[in-house]
Amino acid sequence: MMREILKMGDPRLQRVARPVEDIHDPAVKSLIAEMFETMHATNGAGLAAPQIGVDLRVIVFGFDSNPRYPDVPPVPVTTLINPWFEKLTEEVEESWEGCLSVPGLRGMVPRCTHIRYGGTLEDGTTLVREAKGFHARVFQHEFDHLDGFLFPQRIVDMSKFGFIDVLFPESGLADLEAH
């Protein structure tokens, strides 16, 4: 079942999500399925449980290709319960980000370029993985949702934040985000 995505301004997006206590609870499996369905239906690169009003530390992300980010390499399809990450470099890169909870807008956001992340997979096993570039960006973006942050809060230069149809008028990207 596709879920409604909360929009910027909803106070539920500003809360720190609670850890999942029982990953084998059937409700967690249902939640993950609904998150993937919602992410795919909205052309998302990822989705965090708080974005659909669920106060739990669960994220899903990944794609082979994504029409909202047509020029980026694939990101492995991943589900993480109670994720964590650490920076493996101090190098930061700025790039455009958007968000299903901030539809129609993009902003230039600085993110660490090389991270290690991990968490529990849906089957109860542990995943630890290194990521660079857009893969690292997607993870950090989704992780931010778990701590109550949206990408506009990370923007350093607000002159690099605006509506997609104004920033990229010939791209057709604005049509993809009308949901």
PDB file of C-alpha atoms in Angstrom:
ATOM      1  CA  MET A   1       0.000   0.000   0.000  1.00  0.00           C
ATOM      2  CA  MET A   2       1.368   3.387  -0.984  1.00  0.00           C
ATOM      3  CA  ARG A   3       1.574   5.758   1.960  1.00  0.00           C
ATOM      4  CA  GLU A   4       1.136   9.521   2.105  1.00  0.00           C
ATOM      5  CA  ILE A   5       4.445  11.363   2.300  1.00  0.00           C
ATOM      6  CA  LEU A   6       4.644  14.074   4.946  1.00  0.00           C
ATOM      7  CA  LYS A   7       5.709  17.506   3.739  1.00  0.00           C
ATOM      8  CA  MET A   8       8.162  19.990   5.194  1.00  0.00           C
ATOM      9  CA  GLY A   9       6.452  21.831   8.039  1.00  0.00           C
ATOM     10  CA  ASP A  10       4.848  18.722   9.530  1.00  0.00           C
ATOM     11  CA  PRO A  11       6.252  18.487  13.083  1.00  0.00           C
ATOM     12  CA  ARG A  12       6.562  14.685  12.797  1.00  0.00           C
ATOM     13  CA  LEU A  13       9.464  15.222  10.382  1.00  0.00           C
ATOM     14  CA  GLN A  14      11.383  17.087  13.086  1.00  0.00           C
ATOM     15  CA  ARG A  15      11.415  14.289  15.659  1.00  0.00           C
ATOM     16  CA  VAL A  16      14.259  11.886  16.369  1.00  0.00           C
ATOM     17  CA  ALA A  17      12.972   8.440  15.388  1.00  0.00           C
ATOM     18  CA  ARG A  18      12.943   5.570  17.881  1.00  0.00           C
ATOM     19  CA  PRO A  19      15.051   2.424  17.368  1.00  0.00           C
ATOM     20  CA  VAL A  20      13.214  -0.668  16.189  1.00  0.00           C
ATOM     21  CA  GLU A  21      13.117  -3.043  19.152  1.00  0.00           C
ATOM     22  CA  ASP A  22      11.832  -6.215  17.453  1.00  0.00           C
ATOM     23  CA  ILE A  23      12.955  -6.493  13.841  1.00  0.00           C
ATOM     24  CA  HIS A  24      10.988  -9.738  13.474  1.00  0.00           C
ATOM     25  CA  ASP A  25       7.676  -8.010  14.234  1.00  0.00           C
ATOM     26  CA  PRO A  26       5.435  -8.554  11.160  1.00  0.00           C
ATOM     27  CA  ALA A  27       4.574  -4.845  11.267  1.00  0.00           C
ATOM     28  CA  VAL A  28       8.209  -4.034  10.419  1.00  0.00           C
ATOM     29  CA  LYS A  29       8.084  -6.270   7.328  1.00  0.00           C
ATOM     30  CA  SER A  30       4.817  -4.594   6.247  1.00  0.00           C
ATOM     31  CA  LEU A  31       6.318  -1.155   6.862  1.00  0.00           C
ATOM     32  CA  ILE A  32       9.323  -1.931   4.660  1.00  0.00           C
ATOM     33  CA  ALA A  33       7.102  -3.200   1.825  1.00  0.00           C
ATOM     34  CA  GLU A  34       4.979  -0.047   2.024  1.00  0.00           C
ATOM     35  CA  MET A  35       8.086   2.138   2.066  1.00  0.00           C
ATOM     36  CA  PHE A  36       9.435   0.523  -1.113  1.00  0.00           C
ATOM     37  CA  GLU A  37       6.054   0.784  -2.826  1.00  0.00           C
ATOM     38  CA  THR A  38       5.817   4.461  -1.890  1.00  0.00           C
ATOM     39  CA  MET A  39       9.415   5.183  -2.919  1.00  0.00           C
ATOM     40  CA  HIS A  40       8.964   3.527  -6.330  1.00  0.00           C
ATOM     41  CA  ALA A  41       5.579   5.162  -6.993  1.00  0.00           C
ATOM     42  CA  THR A  42       7.086   8.613  -6.392  1.00  0.00           C
ATOM     43  CA  ASN A  43      10.431   8.062  -8.206  1.00  0.00           C
ATOM     44  CA  GLY A  44      12.294   8.391  -4.918  1.00  0.00           C
ATOM     45  CA  ALA A  45      15.963   7.558  -4.475  1.00  0.00           C
ATOM     46  CA  GLY A  46      15.219   6.637  -0.865  1.00  0.00           C
ATOM     47  CA  LEU A  47      12.656   6.946   1.885  1.00  0.00           C
ATOM     48  CA  ALA A  48      12.821   7.073   5.684  1.00  0.00           C
ATOM     49  CA  ALA A  49      10.012   5.824   7.907  1.00  0.00           C
ATOM     50  CA  PRO A  50       9.443   9.276   9.467  1.00  0.00           C
ATOM     51  CA  GLN A  51       8.524  10.597   6.005  1.00  0.00           C
ATOM     52  CA  ILE A  52       5.394   8.448   6.093  1.00  0.00           C
ATOM     53  CA  GLY A  53       4.638   9.278   9.716  1.00  0.00           C
ATOM     54  CA  VAL A  54       6.246   6.214  11.303  1.00  0.00           C
ATOM     55  CA  ASP A  55       8.536   7.125  14.178  1.00  0.00           C
ATOM     56  CA  LEU A  56      11.059   4.295  13.656  1.00  0.00           C
ATOM     57  CA  ARG A  57      14.691   4.132  12.499  1.00  0.00           C
ATOM     58  CA  VAL A  58      14.108   2.401   9.164  1.00  0.00           C
ATOM     59  CA  ILE A  59      15.340   3.543   5.739  1.00  0.00           C
ATOM     60  CA  VAL A  60      15.086   2.138   2.246  1.00  0.00           C
ATOM     61  CA  PHE A  61      17.026   3.390  -0.755  1.00  0.00           C
ATOM     62  CA  GLY A  62      18.567   2.409  -4.054  1.00  0.00           C
ATOM     63  CA  PHE A  63      17.835   2.057  -7.760  1.00  0.00           C
ATOM     64  CA  ASP A  64      19.293   0.946 -11.070  1.00  0.00           C
ATOM     65  CA  SER A  65      18.235   4.246 -12.619  1.00  0.00           C
ATOM     66  CA  ASN A  66      16.115   7.114 -11.364  1.00  0.00           C
ATOM     67  CA  PRO A  67      14.355   9.704 -13.550  1.00  0.00           C
ATOM     68  CA  ARG A  68      14.698  12.367 -10.831  1.00  0.00           C
ATOM     69  CA  TYR A  69      18.497  11.894 -10.919  1.00  0.00           C
ATOM     70  CA  PRO A  70      19.163  10.782 -14.508  1.00  0.00           C
ATOM     71  CA  ASP A  71      22.925  11.341 -14.514  1.00  0.00           C
ATOM     72  CA  VAL A  72      23.949   9.380 -11.431  1.00  0.00           C
ATOM     73  CA  PRO A  73      25.214   5.798 -11.191  1.00  0.00           C
ATOM     74  CA  PRO A  74      23.079   3.019  -9.670  1.00  0.00           C
ATOM     75  CA  VAL A  75      22.814   2.739  -5.895  1.00  0.00           C
ATOM     76  CA  PRO A  76      22.330  -0.754  -4.401  1.00  0.00           C
ATOM     77  CA  VAL A  77      18.756  -1.379  -3.283  1.00  0.00           C
ATOM     78  CA  THR A  78      19.007  -1.537   0.499  1.00  0.00           C
ATOM     79  CA  THR A  79      16.821  -1.754   3.582  1.00  0.00           C
ATOM     80  CA  LEU A  80      18.375  -0.787   6.911  1.00  0.00           C
ATOM     81  CA  ILE A  81      16.905  -1.024  10.370  1.00  0.00           C
ATOM     82  CA  ASN A  82      18.596   1.017  13.108  1.00  0.00           C
ATOM     83  CA  PRO A  83      21.318   2.285  10.747  1.00  0.00           C
ATOM     84  CA  TRP A  84      24.527   4.067  11.712  1.00  0.00           C
ATOM     85  CA  PHE A  85      27.373   5.677   9.768  1.00  0.00           C
ATOM     86  CA  GLU A  86      30.828   7.128  10.133  1.00  0.00           C
ATOM     87  CA  LYS A  87      32.795   9.524   7.961  1.00  0.00           C
ATOM     88  CA  LEU A  88      35.907   8.033   6.375  1.00  0.00           C
ATOM     89  CA  THR A  89      37.176  11.379   5.101  1.00  0.00           C
ATOM     90  CA  GLU A  90      36.760  15.039   5.900  1.00  0.00           C
ATOM     91  CA  GLU A  91      36.298  15.747   2.178  1.00  0.00           C
ATOM     92  CA  VAL A  92      32.924  17.319   1.428  1.00  0.00           C
ATOM     93  CA  GLU A  93      31.257  17.830  -1.932  1.00  0.00           C
ATOM     94  CA  GLU A  94      28.317  20.070  -2.742  1.00  0.00           C
ATOM     95  CA  SER A  95      25.615  18.774  -5.058  1.00  0.00           C
ATOM     96  CA  TRP A  96      21.924  19.307  -5.794  1.00  0.00           C
ATOM     97  CA  GLU A  97      19.457  17.411  -3.624  1.00  0.00           C
ATOM     98  CA  GLY A  98      15.712  17.083  -3.620  1.00  0.00           C
ATOM     99  CA  CYS A  99      13.322  15.303  -1.300  1.00  0.00           C
ATOM    100  CA  LEU A 100       9.921  13.674  -1.477  1.00  0.00           C
ATOM    101  CA  SER A 101       9.016  15.674   1.655  1.00  0.00           C
ATOM    102  CA  VAL A 102      10.129  18.917  -0.020  1.00  0.00           C
ATOM    103  CA  PRO A 103       8.512  18.497  -3.454  1.00  0.00           C
ATOM    104  CA  GLY A 104       9.365  20.828  -6.285  1.00  0.00           C
ATOM    105  CA  LEU A 105      12.509  22.226  -4.662  1.00  0.00           C
ATOM    106  CA  ARG A 106      16.226  21.499  -4.965  1.00  0.00           C
ATOM    107  CA  GLY A 107      19.165  22.793  -3.019  1.00  0.00           C
ATOM    108  CA  MET A 108      22.953  22.613  -3.086  1.00  0.00           C
ATOM    109  CA  VAL A 109      23.920  20.482  -0.070  1.00  0.00           C
ATOM    110  CA  PRO A 110      27.410  19.657   1.231  1.00  0.00           C
ATOM    111  CA  ARG A 111      27.910  15.983   2.158  1.00  0.00           C
ATOM    112  CA  CYS A 112      30.834  13.807   3.139  1.00  0.00           C
ATOM    113  CA  THR A 113      32.173  12.011   0.046  1.00  0.00           C
ATOM    114  CA  HIS A 114      33.228   8.700   1.659  1.00  0.00           C
ATOM    115  CA  ILE A 115      31.413   6.927   4.492  1.00  0.00           C
ATOM    116  CA  ARG A 116      30.980   3.539   6.112  1.00  0.00           C
ATOM    117  CA  TYR A 117      27.450   2.647   7.105  1.00  0.00           C
ATOM    118  CA  GLY A 118      25.621  -0.293   8.507  1.00  0.00           C
ATOM    119  CA  GLY A 119      22.577  -1.609  10.255  1.00  0.00           C
ATOM    120  CA  THR A 120      20.317  -4.612  10.416  1.00  0.00           C
ATOM    121  CA  LEU A 121      18.798  -6.068   7.274  1.00  0.00           C
ATOM    122  CA  GLU A 122      15.201  -7.238   7.081  1.00  0.00           C
ATOM    123  CA  ASP A 123      16.299 -10.854   7.634  1.00  0.00           C
ATOM    124  CA  GLY A 124      18.104  -9.961  10.864  1.00  0.00           C
ATOM    125  CA  THR A 125      21.650 -10.104   9.493  1.00  0.00           C
ATOM    126  CA  THR A 126      24.045  -7.192   9.787  1.00  0.00           C
ATOM    127  CA  LEU A 127      25.266  -5.124   6.858  1.00  0.00           C
ATOM    128  CA  VAL A 128      28.390  -2.966   6.840  1.00  0.00           C
ATOM    129  CA  ARG A 129      29.259  -1.184   3.600  1.00  0.00           C
ATOM    130  CA  GLU A 130      31.435   1.660   2.344  1.00  0.00           C
ATOM    131  CA  ALA A 131      29.966   4.245   0.005  1.00  0.00           C
ATOM    132  CA  LYS A 132      31.255   7.157  -2.031  1.00  0.00           C
ATOM    133  CA  GLY A 133      29.728   9.840  -4.193  1.00  0.00           C
ATOM    134  CA  PHE A 134      25.987   9.799  -4.823  1.00  0.00           C
ATOM    135  CA  HIS A 135      25.565   6.519  -2.927  1.00  0.00           C
ATOM    136  CA  ALA A 136      27.059   8.165   0.184  1.00  0.00           C
ATOM    137  CA  ARG A 137      24.880  11.244  -0.408  1.00  0.00           C
ATOM    138  CA  VAL A 138      21.657   9.215  -0.601  1.00  0.00           C
ATOM    139  CA  PHE A 139      22.461   7.356   2.611  1.00  0.00           C
ATOM    140  CA  GLN A 140      23.300  10.554   4.523  1.00  0.00           C
ATOM    141  CA  HIS A 141      20.130  12.242   3.235  1.00  0.00           C
ATOM    142  CA  GLU A 142      17.915   9.375   4.432  1.00  0.00           C
ATOM    143  CA  PHE A 143      19.802   9.084   7.724  1.00  0.00           C
ATOM    144  CA  ASP A 144      19.160  12.785   8.361  1.00  0.00           C
ATOM    145  CA  HIS A 145      15.410  12.081   8.333  1.00  0.00           C
ATOM    146  CA  LEU A 146      15.866   9.724  11.277  1.00  0.00           C
ATOM    147  CA  ASP A 147      17.267  12.588  13.330  1.00  0.00           C
ATOM    148  CA  GLY A 148      14.646  15.132  12.271  1.00  0.00           C
ATOM    149  CA  PHE A 149      16.626  16.976   9.585  1.00  0.00           C
ATOM    150  CA  LEU A 150      15.523  17.911   6.070  1.00  0.00           C
ATOM    151  CA  PHE A 151      18.008  18.849   3.363  1.00  0.00           C
ATOM    152  CA  PRO A 152      17.221  22.613   3.417  1.00  0.00           C
ATOM    153  CA  GLN A 153      18.674  22.676   6.946  1.00  0.00           C
ATOM    154  CA  ARG A 154      22.027  21.560   5.473  1.00  0.00           C
ATOM    155  CA  ILE A 155      22.197  24.220   2.743  1.00  0.00           C
ATOM    156  CA  VAL A 156      25.034  26.684   3.310  1.00  0.00           C
ATOM    157  CA  ASP A 157      24.237  29.174   0.524  1.00  0.00           C
ATOM    158  CA  MET A 158      20.479  29.840   0.300  1.00  0.00           C
ATOM    159  CA  SER A 159      20.953  31.419  -3.139  1.00  0.00           C
ATOM    160  CA  LYS A 160      21.404  27.800  -4.285  1.00  0.00           C
ATOM    161  CA  PHE A 161      17.934  26.710  -3.161  1.00  0.00           C
ATOM    162  CA  GLY A 162      14.843  27.040  -5.275  1.00  0.00           C
ATOM    163  CA  PHE A 163      12.073  25.604  -7.368  1.00  0.00           C
ATOM    164  CA  ILE A 164      13.072  22.959  -9.885  1.00  0.00           C
ATOM    165  CA  ASP A 165      11.132  24.564 -12.732  1.00  0.00           C
ATOM    166  CA  VAL A 166      13.077  27.804 -12.176  1.00  0.00           C
ATOM    167  CA  LEU A 167      16.520  26.273 -11.528  1.00  0.00           C
ATOM    168  CA  PHE A 168      16.285  23.664 -14.309  1.00  0.00           C
ATOM    169  CA  PRO A 169      13.533  24.907 -16.662  1.00  0.00           C
ATOM    170  CA  GLU A 170      14.367  22.635 -19.613  1.00  0.00           C
ATOM    171  CA  SER A 171      14.863  19.447 -17.587  1.00  0.00           C
ATOM    172  CA  GLY A 172      11.293  18.223 -17.109  1.00  0.00           C
ATOM    173  CA  LEU A 173      12.242  17.294 -13.536  1.00  0.00           C
ATOM    174  CA  ALA A 174       9.465  19.396 -12.009  1.00  0.00           C
ATOM    175  CA  ASP A 175       6.851  17.179 -13.704  1.00  0.00           C
ATOM    176  CA  LEU A 176       8.329  14.087 -12.034  1.00  0.00           C
ATOM    177  CA  GLU A 177       7.839  15.565  -8.577  1.00  0.00           C
ATOM    178  CA  ALA A 178       4.203  16.585  -8.898  1.00  0.00           C
ATOM    179  CA  HIS A 179       2.560  14.121  -6.504  1.00  0.00           C
TER     180      HIS A 179
END
